XYZ file of C-alpha atoms in Angstrom:
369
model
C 21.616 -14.201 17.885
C 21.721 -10.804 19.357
C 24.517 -9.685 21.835
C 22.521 -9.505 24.996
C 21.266 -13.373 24.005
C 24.660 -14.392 23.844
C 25.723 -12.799 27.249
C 22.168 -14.296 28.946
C 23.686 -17.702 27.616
C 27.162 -17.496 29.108
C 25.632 -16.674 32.384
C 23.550 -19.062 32.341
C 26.412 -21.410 31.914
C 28.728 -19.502 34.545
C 26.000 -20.565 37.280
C 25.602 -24.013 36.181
C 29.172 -24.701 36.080
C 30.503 -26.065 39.407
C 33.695 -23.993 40.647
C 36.693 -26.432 41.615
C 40.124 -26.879 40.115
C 38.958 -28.366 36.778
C 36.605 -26.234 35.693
C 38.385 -22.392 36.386
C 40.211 -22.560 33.441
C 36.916 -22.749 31.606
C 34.721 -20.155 33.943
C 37.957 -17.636 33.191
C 37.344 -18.147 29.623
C 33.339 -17.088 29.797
C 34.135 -14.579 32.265
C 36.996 -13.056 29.820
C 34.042 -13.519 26.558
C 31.145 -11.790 28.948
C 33.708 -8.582 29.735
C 34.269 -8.947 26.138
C 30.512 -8.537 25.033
C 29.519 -6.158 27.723
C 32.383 -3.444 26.238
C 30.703 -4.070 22.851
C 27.504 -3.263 24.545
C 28.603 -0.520 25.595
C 30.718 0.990 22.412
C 28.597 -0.172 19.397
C 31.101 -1.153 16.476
C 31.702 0.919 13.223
C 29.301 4.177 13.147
C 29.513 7.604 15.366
C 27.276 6.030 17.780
C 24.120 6.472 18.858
C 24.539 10.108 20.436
C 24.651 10.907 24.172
C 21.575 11.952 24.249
C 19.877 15.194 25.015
C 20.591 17.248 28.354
C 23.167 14.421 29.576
C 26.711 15.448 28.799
C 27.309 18.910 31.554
C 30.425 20.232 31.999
C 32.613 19.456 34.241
C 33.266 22.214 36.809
C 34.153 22.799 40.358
C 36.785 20.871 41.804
C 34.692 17.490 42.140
C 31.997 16.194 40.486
C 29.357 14.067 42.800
C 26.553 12.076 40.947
C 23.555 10.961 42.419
C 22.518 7.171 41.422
C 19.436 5.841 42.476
C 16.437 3.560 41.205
C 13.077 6.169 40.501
C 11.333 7.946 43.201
C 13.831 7.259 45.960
C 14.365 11.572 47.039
C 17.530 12.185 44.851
C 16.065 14.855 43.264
C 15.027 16.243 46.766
C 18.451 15.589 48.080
C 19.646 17.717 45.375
C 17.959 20.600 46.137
C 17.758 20.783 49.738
C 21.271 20.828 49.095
C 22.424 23.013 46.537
C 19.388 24.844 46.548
C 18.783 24.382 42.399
C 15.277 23.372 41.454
C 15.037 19.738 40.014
C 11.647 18.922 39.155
C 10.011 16.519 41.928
C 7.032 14.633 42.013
C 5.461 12.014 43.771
C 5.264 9.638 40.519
C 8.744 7.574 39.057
C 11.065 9.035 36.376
C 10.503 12.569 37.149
C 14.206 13.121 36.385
C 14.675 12.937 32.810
C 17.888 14.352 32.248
C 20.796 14.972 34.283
C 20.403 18.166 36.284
C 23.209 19.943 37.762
C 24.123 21.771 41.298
C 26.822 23.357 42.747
C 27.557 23.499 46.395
C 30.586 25.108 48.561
C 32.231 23.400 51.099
C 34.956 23.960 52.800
C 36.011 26.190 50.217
C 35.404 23.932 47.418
C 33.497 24.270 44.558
C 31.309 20.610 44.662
C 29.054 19.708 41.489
C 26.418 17.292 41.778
C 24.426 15.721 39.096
C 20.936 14.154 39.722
C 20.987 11.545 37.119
C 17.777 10.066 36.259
C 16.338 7.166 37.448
C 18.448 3.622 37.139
C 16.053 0.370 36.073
C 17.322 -3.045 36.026
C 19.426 -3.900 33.017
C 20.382 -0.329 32.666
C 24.030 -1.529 31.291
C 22.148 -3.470 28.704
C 21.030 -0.160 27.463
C 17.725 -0.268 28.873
C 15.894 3.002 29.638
C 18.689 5.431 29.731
C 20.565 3.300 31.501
C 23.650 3.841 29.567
C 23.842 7.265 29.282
C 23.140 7.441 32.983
C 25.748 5.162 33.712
C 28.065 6.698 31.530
C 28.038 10.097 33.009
C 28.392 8.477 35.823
C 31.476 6.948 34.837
C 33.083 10.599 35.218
C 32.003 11.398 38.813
C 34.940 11.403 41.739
C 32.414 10.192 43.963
C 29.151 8.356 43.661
C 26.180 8.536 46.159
C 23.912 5.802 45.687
C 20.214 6.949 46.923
C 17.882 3.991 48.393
C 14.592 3.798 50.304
C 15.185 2.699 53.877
C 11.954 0.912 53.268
C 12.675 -0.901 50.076
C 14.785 -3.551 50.192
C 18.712 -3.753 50.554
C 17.830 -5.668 47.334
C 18.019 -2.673 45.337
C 21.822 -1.751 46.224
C 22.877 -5.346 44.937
C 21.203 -4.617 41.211
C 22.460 -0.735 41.165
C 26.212 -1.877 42.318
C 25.381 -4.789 39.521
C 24.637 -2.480 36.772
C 27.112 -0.108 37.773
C 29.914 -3.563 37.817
C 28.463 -4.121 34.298
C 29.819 -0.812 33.018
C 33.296 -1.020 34.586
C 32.611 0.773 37.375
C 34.289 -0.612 40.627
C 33.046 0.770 43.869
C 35.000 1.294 46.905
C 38.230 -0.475 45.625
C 41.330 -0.280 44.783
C 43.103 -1.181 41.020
C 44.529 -4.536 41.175
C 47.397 -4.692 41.966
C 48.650 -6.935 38.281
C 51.838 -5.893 36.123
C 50.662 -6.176 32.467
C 52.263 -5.884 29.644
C 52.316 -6.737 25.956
C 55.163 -7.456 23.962
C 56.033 -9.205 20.445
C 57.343 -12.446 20.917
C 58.233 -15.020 24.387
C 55.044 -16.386 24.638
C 53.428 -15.807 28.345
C 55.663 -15.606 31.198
C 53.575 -15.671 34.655
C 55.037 -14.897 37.678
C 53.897 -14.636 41.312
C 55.361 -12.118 43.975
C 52.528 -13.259 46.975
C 51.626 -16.597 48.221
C 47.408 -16.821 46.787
C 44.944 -17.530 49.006
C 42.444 -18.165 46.342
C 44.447 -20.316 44.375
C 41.705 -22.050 42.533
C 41.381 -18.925 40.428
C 44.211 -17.562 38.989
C 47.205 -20.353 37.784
C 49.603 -20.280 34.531
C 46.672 -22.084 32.429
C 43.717 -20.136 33.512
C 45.704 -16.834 32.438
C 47.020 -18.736 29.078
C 43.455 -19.352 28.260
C 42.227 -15.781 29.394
C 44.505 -14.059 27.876
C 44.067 -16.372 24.407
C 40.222 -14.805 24.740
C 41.754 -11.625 23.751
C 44.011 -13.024 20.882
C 47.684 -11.954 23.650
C 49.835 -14.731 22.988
C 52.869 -12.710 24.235
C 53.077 -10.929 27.336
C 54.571 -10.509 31.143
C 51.644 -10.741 33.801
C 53.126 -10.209 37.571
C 50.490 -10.844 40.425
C 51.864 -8.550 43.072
C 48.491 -8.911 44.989
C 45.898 -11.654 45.876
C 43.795 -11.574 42.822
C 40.989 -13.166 40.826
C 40.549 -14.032 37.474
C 37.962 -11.171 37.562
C 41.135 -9.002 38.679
C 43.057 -9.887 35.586
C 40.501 -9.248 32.828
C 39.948 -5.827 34.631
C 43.225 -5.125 34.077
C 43.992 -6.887 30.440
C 40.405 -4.452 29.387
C 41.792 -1.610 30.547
C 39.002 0.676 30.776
C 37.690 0.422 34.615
C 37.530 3.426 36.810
C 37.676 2.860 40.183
C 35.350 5.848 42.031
C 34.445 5.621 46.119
C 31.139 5.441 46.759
C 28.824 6.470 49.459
C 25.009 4.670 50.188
C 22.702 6.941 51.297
C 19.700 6.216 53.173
C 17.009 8.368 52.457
C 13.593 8.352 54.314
C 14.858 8.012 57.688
C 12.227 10.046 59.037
C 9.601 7.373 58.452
C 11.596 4.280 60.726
C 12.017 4.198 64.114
C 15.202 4.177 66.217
C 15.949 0.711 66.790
C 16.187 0.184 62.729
C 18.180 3.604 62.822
C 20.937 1.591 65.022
C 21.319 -1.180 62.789
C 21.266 0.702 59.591
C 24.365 3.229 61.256
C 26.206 -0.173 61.434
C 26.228 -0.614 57.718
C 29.415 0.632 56.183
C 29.940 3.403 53.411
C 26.427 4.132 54.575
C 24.561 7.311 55.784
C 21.271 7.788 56.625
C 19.327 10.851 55.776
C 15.752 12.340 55.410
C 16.306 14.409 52.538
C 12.337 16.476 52.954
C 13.304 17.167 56.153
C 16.959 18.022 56.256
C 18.214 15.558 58.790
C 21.631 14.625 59.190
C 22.968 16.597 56.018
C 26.210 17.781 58.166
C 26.842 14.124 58.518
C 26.396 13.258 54.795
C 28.274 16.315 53.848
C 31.392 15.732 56.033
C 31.589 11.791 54.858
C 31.449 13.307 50.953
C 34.600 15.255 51.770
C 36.357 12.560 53.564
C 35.823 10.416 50.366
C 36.733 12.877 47.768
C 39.906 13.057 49.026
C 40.788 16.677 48.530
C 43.377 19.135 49.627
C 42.516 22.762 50.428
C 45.804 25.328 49.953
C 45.675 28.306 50.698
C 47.452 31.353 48.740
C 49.673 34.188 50.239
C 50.758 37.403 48.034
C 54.314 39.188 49.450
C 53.518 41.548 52.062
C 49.980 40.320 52.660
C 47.825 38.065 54.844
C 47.277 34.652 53.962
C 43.451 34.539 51.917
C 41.826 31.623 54.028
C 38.189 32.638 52.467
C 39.097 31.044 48.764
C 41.552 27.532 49.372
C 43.083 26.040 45.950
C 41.622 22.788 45.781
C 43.753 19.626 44.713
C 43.503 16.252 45.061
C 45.344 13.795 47.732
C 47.411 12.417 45.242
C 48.441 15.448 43.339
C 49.523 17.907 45.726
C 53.073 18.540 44.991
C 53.747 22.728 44.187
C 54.173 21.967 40.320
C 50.564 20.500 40.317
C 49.525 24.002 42.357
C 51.377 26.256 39.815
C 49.413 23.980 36.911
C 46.139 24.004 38.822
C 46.588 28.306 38.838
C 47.930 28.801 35.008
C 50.812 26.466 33.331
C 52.824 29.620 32.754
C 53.470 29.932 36.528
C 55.417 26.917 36.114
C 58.345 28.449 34.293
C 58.820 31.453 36.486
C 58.416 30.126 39.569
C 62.005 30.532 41.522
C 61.043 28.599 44.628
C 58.079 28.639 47.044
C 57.191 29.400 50.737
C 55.392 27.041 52.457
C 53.807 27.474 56.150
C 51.957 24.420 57.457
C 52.265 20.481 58.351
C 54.463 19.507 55.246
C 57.368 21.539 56.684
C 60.004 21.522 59.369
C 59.873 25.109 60.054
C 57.528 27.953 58.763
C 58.472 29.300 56.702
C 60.373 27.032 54.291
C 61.472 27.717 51.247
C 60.565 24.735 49.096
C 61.077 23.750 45.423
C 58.517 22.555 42.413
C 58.583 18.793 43.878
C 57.442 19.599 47.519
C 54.498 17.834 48.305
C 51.980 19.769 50.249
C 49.112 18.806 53.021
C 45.708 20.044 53.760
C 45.752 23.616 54.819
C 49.126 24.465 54.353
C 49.481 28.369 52.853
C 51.704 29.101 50.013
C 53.877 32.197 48.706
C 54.880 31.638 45.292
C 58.624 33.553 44.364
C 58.740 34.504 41.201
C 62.261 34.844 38.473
């Protein structure tokens, strides 16, 4: 019986079995033996694998990477080049796109790549098509756009955010918030910090017999969070990312305004006409809200601060060490302290050390040994 047999069968069973008290140890197990098969769909056993596949692996570069998901013929290769202004072949027939195809676009200083991956069909993460090389570069993007016709149906962001789910890829959320962690003997010790809302999921049996799935007879799980059982085997695999993503609505140009109303009300959403350049400021200022960058700027001794080309960093790593690393790891060691100007101070300047942690648009003097 082939893999993908095997996982049509325990879905099958997951929606014929009813969800109450008695039955979630059980739909934990199948859930824990589908996340199980889908990873082996995804890395074959034994072997080098089947190759990534020509044209699909491009270097990372820039400061973000943006990929462009979408089912065939819905403008992504359009978007792409009415916005970085690089040629991706377009026609008016499906699966134009091939392979991925790379752009680069400045804004606000930063270097942006976006990839126009081809198109997505259903049961990409099966390995359909080339689904999951698509899927997999798309596992290394800070930000996904997922392009849809305004007039197909909303139908086709349920099966892309599906296939996407398949991979590991969570959209617009945030880890779980579940302490994990193996150890060699104790058996399972469960403990709760939160009262659970949905407590017909997750209880001291329904983890025993998840976690049994994966052959972990010893180990500490603390629920700091409300979470599922879909939660925990997110966590226990390992291997999720967790990217924000942005729908956008291409073909605007071809509803009227009363539909353009309701579709504004949809969140995570923009709406664009990608032949005819509308609303790109919109789309482009919603990409850098989600990418969640920090622009600093540099200041040699003597000189005026160079606003024209920022240091990029992200939100969460925006201390003066990360700066120094960002510039050349040898900076690190003779750096003697730092000037800062800007929001993260009390007075401009200040003279900071390696920890400081730095906000958008703040200028920097580094002081050498």
């Amino acid at each position: 019986m082939s893999l993908l047999a095997k996982i049509a069968e325990i879905e099958a069973e997951m929606a014929r079995t009813q969800k109450n008290k008695a039955t979630s140890n059980h739909l934990g197990l199948l859930k824990a033996r589908l996340a199980k098969m889908r990873r082996e769909l995804i890395t074959p056993k034994g072997g080098s694998g089947g190759g990534t596949g020509e044209g699909f692996d491009v270097a990372k570069t820039g400061d973000a990477r943006i990929g462009f998901v979408g089912f065939p013929s819905v403008g992504k290769s359009t978007l792409l080049s009415n916005l970085a202004g690089v040629y991706s072949e377009v026609a008016a027939y499906e699966f134009t796109t091939l392979t991925t195809v790379p752009g680069v676009i400045r804004y606000k200083g930063a270097k942006i790549q976006l990839l126009d991956l081809p198109g997505i069909i259903e049961g990409a993460k099966d390995g359909k098509g080339r689904g999951r090389q698509v899927i997999a570069v798309a596992r290394t993007c800070n930000l996904i756009l997922i392009v849809l016709d305004v007039l197909k149906p909303l139908g086709h962001k349920k099966l892309i955010e599906h296939e996407l789910e398949g991979f590991g890829i969570r959209l617009n959320k945030k880890p779980p918030n579940i302490g994990f962690k193996k150890k060699d003997k104790g058996g399972i010790n469960f403990t709760v910090t939160v009262r659970l809302s949905l407590s017909l999921e997750l209880d001291g049996d329904a983890v025993k017999s998840i976690l049994a799935e994966y052959k972990i007879h010893n180990a500490d799980i603390t629920l700091r969070s409300d979470s599922t059982a879909d939660d925990l085997i997110d966590v226990v695999e390992g291997n999720r990312v967790y990217i924000p993503c942005i729908y956008v609505l291409n073909k605007i140009d071809q509803i009227s305004i009363e539909e353009l109303d309701i579709i504004y009300k949809v969140p995570h959403c923009v709406p664009i006409s990608a032949h005819s350049r509308w609303n790109f400021d919109d789309l482009l200022e919603k990409m850098w809200d989600y990418l969640h960058l920090v622009r600093i700027y540099t200041k040699p001794k003597g000189q005026l601060p160079d606003y024209t080309s920022p240091v990029v960093l992200p939100t969460e790593h925006t201390a003066v060490e990360d700066f120094c690393l960002k510039i050349h790891k040898s900076l690190l060691k003779e750096l003697k302290y730092a000037l800062v100007w800007g929001a993260s101070v009390k007075h401009n300047p200040q003279k900071v050390g390696k920890d400081h942690v730095m906000e958008d648009e703040d200028v920097i003097q580094l002081v050498k040994k």
